[in-house]
Amino acid sequence: IDLIITQGTGVARLDASELAAMQSVFGAGLTNTPLLSLAPFVGDLAAGQGGVQVAVGALALHHQTLPAQIQHGYPHPGAKIKQRRSEPARLRHVLVHSGSLTGQNAALVLRAANL
């Protein structure tokens, strides 16, 4: 996984549980994987969030570009979500995970077409 697009709501309880789930899957490798939260760009789109996340992941793969991350608020300190500019990157797989306050959750791995 070369990029993880997180829910990253800025709600401490939700971000902590999302981070714990990622750490249980990726372990120490998570610190080397860029994280992207769209919340600072678009807020919480509720049921539409996952679709936007998938579109951003597909565009990142297509353009082989790590999307910029703007920073707003106070992300969970362990999340390593930091402000950065858009930059070229070799992206083969992007993990998108999205959820809602009412319990719907989904994860999807997108793969670059040119592998």
C-alpha angles and dihedrals in degrees: 000000000000099000134017119205104203134194087237097173098171089239103129097217094048095043091049092054092045091050092047090053092050091047091051090054102037103025114187090349089075091077090065096048118089115236124207126195118190093193094094089054102043109005119226110331093186109207092005095058097088094052092052091047091053091048091052091047092050092049091048090054093044094050095034088229132136103227121238118260120214117198126225128159125353116312119200105282093233094052096080090213104156137166114270141156123248110271140176112265139168102249119181101156132022122192116210119189125177137171144168138226089250095060107264110136133173139174127195132180115211118201127204112251094224098062 
